[in-house]
Short mmCIF file of C-alpha atoms in Angstrom, two decimals:
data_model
loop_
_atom_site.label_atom_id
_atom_site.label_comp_id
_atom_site.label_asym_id
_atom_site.label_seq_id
_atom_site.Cartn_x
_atom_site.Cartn_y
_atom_site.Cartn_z
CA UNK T 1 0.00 0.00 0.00
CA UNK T 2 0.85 3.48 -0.35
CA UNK T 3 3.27 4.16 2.79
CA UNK T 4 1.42 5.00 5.89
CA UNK T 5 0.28 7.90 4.47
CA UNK T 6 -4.02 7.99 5.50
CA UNK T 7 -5.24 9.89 3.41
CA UNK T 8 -4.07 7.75 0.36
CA UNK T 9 -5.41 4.68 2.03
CA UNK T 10 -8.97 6.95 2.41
CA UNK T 11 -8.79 7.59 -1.17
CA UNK T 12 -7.94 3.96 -2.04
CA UNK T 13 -10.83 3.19 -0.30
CA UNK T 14 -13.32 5.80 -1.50
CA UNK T 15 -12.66 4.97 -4.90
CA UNK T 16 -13.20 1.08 -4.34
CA UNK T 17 -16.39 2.13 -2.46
CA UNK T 18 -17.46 4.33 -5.36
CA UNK T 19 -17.09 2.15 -8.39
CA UNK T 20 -20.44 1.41 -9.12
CA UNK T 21 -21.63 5.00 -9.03
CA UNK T 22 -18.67 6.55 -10.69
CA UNK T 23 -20.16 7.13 -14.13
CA UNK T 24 -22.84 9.52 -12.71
CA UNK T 25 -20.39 11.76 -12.37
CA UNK T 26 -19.05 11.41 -16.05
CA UNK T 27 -22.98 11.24 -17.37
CA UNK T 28 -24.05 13.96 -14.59
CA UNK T 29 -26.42 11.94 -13.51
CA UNK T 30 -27.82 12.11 -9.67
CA UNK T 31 -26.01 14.35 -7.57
CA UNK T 32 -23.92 15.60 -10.66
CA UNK T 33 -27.03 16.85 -12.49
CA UNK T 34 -26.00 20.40 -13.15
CA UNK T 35 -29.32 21.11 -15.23
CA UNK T 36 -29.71 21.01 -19.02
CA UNK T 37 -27.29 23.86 -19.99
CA UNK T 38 -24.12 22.95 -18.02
CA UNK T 39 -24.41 19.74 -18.65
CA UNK T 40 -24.74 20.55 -22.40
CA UNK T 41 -21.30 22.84 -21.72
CA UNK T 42 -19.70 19.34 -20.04
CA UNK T 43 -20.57 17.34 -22.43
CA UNK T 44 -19.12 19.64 -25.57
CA UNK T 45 -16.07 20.15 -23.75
CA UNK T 46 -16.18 16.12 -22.81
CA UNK T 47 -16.32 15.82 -26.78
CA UNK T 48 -13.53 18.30 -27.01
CA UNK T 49 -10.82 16.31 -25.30
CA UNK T 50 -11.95 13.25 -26.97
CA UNK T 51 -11.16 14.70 -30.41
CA UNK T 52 -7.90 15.56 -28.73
CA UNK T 53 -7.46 11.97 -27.73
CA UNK T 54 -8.61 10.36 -31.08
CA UNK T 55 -6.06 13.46 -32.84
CA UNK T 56 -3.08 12.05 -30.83
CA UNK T 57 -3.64 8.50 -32.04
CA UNK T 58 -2.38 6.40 -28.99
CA UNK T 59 -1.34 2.95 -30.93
CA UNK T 60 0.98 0.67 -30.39
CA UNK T 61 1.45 -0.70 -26.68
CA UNK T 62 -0.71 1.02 -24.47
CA UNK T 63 -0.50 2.14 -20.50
CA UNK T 64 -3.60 2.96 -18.81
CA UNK T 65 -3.06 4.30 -15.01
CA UNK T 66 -6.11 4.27 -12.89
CA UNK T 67 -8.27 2.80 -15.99
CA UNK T 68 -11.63 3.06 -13.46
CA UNK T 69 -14.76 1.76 -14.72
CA UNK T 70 -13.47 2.36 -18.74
CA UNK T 71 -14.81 5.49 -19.84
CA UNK T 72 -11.28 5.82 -21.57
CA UNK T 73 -10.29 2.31 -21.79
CA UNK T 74 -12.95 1.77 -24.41
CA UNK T 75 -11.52 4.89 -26.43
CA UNK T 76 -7.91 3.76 -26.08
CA UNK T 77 -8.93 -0.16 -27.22
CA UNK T 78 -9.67 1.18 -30.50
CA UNK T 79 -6.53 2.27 -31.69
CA UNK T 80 -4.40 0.25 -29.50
CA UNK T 81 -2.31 -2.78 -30.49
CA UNK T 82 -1.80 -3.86 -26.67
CA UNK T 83 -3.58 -2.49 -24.07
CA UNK T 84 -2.71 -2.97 -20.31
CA UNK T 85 -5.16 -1.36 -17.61
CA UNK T 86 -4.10 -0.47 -14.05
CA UNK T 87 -6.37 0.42 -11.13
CA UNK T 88 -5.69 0.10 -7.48
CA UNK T 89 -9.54 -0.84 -7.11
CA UNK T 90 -10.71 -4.42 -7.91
CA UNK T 91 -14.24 -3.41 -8.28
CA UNK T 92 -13.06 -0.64 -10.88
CA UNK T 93 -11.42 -3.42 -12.68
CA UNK T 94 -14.47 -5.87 -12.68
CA UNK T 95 -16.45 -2.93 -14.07
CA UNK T 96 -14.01 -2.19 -16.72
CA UNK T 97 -13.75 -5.73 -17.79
CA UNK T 98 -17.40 -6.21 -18.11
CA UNK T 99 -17.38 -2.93 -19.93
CA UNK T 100 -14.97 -4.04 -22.62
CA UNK T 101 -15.30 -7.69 -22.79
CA UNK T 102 -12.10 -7.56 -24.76
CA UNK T 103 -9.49 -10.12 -24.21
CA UNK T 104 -6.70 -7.84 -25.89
CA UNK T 105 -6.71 -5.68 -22.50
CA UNK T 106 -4.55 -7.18 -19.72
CA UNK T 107 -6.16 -5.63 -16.12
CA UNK T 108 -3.70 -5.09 -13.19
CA UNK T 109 -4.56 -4.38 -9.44
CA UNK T 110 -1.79 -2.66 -7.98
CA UNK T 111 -1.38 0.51 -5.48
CA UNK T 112 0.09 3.00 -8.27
CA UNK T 113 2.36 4.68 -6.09
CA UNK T 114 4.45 1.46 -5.26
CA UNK T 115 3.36 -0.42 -8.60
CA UNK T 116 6.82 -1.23 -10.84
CA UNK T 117 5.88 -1.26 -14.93
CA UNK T 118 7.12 -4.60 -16.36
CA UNK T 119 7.04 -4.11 -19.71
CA UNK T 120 7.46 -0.53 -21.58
CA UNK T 121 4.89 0.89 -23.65
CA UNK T 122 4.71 3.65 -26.84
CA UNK T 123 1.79 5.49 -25.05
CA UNK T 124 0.83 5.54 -21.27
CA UNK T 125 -2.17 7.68 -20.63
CA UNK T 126 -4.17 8.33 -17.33
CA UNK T 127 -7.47 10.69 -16.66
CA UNK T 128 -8.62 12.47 -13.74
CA UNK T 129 -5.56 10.69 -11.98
CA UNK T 130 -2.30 13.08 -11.63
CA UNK T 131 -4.91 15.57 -9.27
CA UNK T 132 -5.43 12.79 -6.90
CA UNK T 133 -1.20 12.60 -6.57
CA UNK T 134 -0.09 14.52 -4.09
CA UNK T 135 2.84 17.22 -4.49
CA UNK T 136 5.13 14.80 -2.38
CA UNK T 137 4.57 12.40 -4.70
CA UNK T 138 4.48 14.19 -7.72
CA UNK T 139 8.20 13.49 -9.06
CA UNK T 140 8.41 10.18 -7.64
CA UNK T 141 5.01 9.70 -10.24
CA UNK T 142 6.34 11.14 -13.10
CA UNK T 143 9.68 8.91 -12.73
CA UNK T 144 6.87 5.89 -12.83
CA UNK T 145 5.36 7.29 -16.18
CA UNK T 146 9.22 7.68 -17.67
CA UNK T 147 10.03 3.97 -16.67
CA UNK T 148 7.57 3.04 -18.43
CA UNK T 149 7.97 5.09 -21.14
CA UNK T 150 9.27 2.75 -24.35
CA UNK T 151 11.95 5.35 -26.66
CA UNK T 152 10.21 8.05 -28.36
CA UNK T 153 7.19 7.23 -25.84
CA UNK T 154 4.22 9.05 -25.75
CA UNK T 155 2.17 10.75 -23.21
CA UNK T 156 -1.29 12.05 -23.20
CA UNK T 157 -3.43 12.93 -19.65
CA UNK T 158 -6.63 14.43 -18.92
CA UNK T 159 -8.17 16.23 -15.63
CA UNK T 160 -10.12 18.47 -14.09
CA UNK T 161 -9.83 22.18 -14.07
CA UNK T 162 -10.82 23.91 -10.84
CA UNK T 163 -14.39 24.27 -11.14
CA UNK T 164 -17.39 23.78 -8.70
CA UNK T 165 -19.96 22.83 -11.44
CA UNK T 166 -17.83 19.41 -11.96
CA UNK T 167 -18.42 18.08 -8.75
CA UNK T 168 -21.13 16.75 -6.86
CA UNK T 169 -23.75 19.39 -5.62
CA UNK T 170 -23.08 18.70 -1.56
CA UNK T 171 -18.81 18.59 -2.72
CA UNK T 172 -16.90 22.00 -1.58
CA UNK T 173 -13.62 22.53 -3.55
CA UNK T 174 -10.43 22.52 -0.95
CA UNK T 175 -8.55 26.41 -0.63
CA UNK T 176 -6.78 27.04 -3.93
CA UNK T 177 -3.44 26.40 -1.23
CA UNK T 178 -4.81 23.18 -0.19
CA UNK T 179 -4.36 19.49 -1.57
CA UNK T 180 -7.21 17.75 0.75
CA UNK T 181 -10.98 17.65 0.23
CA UNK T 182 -13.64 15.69 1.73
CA UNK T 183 -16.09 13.24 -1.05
CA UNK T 184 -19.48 11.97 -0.12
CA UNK T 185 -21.30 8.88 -1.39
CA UNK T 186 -24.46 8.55 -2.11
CA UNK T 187 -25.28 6.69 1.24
CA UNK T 188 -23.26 9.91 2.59
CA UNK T 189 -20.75 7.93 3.94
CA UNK T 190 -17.51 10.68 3.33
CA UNK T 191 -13.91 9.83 2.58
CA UNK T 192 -10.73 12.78 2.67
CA UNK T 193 -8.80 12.38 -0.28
CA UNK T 194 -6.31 14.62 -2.31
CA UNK T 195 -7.00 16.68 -4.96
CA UNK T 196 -4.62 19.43 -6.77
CA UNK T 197 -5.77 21.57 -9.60
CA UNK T 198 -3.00 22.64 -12.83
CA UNK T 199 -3.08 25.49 -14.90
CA UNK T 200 -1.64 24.71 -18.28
CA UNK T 201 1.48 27.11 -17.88
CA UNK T 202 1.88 25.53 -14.24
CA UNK T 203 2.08 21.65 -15.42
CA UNK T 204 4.31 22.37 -18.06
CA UNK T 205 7.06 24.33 -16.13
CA UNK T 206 6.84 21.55 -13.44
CA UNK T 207 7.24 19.11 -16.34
CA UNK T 208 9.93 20.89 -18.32
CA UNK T 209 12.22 20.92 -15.46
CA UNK T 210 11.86 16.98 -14.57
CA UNK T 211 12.91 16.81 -18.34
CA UNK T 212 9.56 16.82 -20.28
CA UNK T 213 8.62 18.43 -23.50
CA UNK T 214 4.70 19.20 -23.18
CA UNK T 215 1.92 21.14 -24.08
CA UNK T 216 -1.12 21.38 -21.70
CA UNK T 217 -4.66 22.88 -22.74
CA UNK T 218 -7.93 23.79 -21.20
CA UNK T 219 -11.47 23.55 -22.46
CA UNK T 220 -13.74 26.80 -21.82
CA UNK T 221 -14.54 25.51 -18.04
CA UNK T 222 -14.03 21.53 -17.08
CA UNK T 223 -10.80 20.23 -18.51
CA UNK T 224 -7.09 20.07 -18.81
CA UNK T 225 -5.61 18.13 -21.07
CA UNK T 226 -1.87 17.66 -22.09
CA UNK T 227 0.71 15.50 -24.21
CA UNK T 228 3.99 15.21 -23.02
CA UNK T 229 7.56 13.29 -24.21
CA UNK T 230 10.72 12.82 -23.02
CA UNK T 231 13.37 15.54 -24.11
CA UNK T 232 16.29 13.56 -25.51
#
């Protein structure tokens, strides 16, 4: 597991708690139902950094970190030669398998901050993961994503910008100097886990100096997306 640290072992277990109701936050369903025209907004913007994905072309041997139920899994599948899913969650990984029904993708459970890549892959891609890593972590993540990094890898990631109207209507947003914010359930049960926010200027400095090359976007309101490679 990830150290003794508790708050990663409350958002190891939110996130296994949460599995089955995940998507309503991706469909903005239930307590994500923002009303017509916001959810209209998400789900152009949604569309947006799926063209961005399907524009990058992730083929070859492919890395998916914290695959979830397969929102993205699904998308990368249909250019990938080799896909290989990780998830520290075994009931995010039974949803994604019964999701794809594909027996191209090998699933791994593993705790991503100790997890050690076996093989090395031309793409590794991850969504709505690198907020959940916190900053003492943050190198020590990145050095993950480069090990497993084939030559001339590729990177491509997707998150969340720092907006209310993305999260659940009874979820507060931690301090913009704060990395820890409390998630309900639906059964209100609530779980502390961390979450940072990047602004595209901010990721790639932080990037460019572990020795990076990337370019980070932002839809209008939800998302940040961003491709990165290693500089030779």
């Amino acid at each position: 597991m990830s150290g003794e640290d508790p708050i990663l072992h409350a958002q190891q277990a939110y996130y296994e708690a949460r599995a089955a109701e995940y998507d309503e936050w991706w469909l903005r369903r239930g307590r994500y139902d923002r009303g017509p025209a916001l959810n209209q907004t998400w789900f152009e913007e949604a569309a947006e950094v799926t063209d961005a994905l399907r524009t990058f072309s992730p083929r070859g041997a492919v890395l998916e970190l914290a695959c979830g139920t397969g929102l993205w899994t699904q998308r990368l599948a249909k250019t990938a030669d080799r896909l290989t899913a990780v998830d520290g969650s075994p009931a995010m990984l039974a949803l994604n398998a019964a999701r794809l029904k594909d027996a191209r993708v090998r699933y791994v459970q593993a705790d991503l901050f100790t997890w050690k890549p076996d093989a090395r892959y031309d793409v590794v891609f991850f969504s709505f993961w690198l907020s959940h890593v916190p900053e003492n972590r943050f190198v020590a993540f990145w050095d993950l994503v480069r090990r497993a990094l084939a030559p001339g890898g590729r990177v491509f990631l997707v998150d969340s910008r720092r907006e209310a109207g993305s999260q659940a209507l009874d979820h507060r947003l931690p301090a913009p100097d704060a990395e820890v914010m409390t998630r309900k359930l639906n059964d209100g049960r609530q779980f502390e886990i961390y979450k940072r926010f990047y602004a595209p200027g901010d990721l790639e400095a932080r990037l460019t100096a572990l020795g990076w090359r990337a370019e980070a976007r932002e839809t209008a309101r939800f998302f940040l997306h961003a491709t990165a490679t290693r500089v030779a």
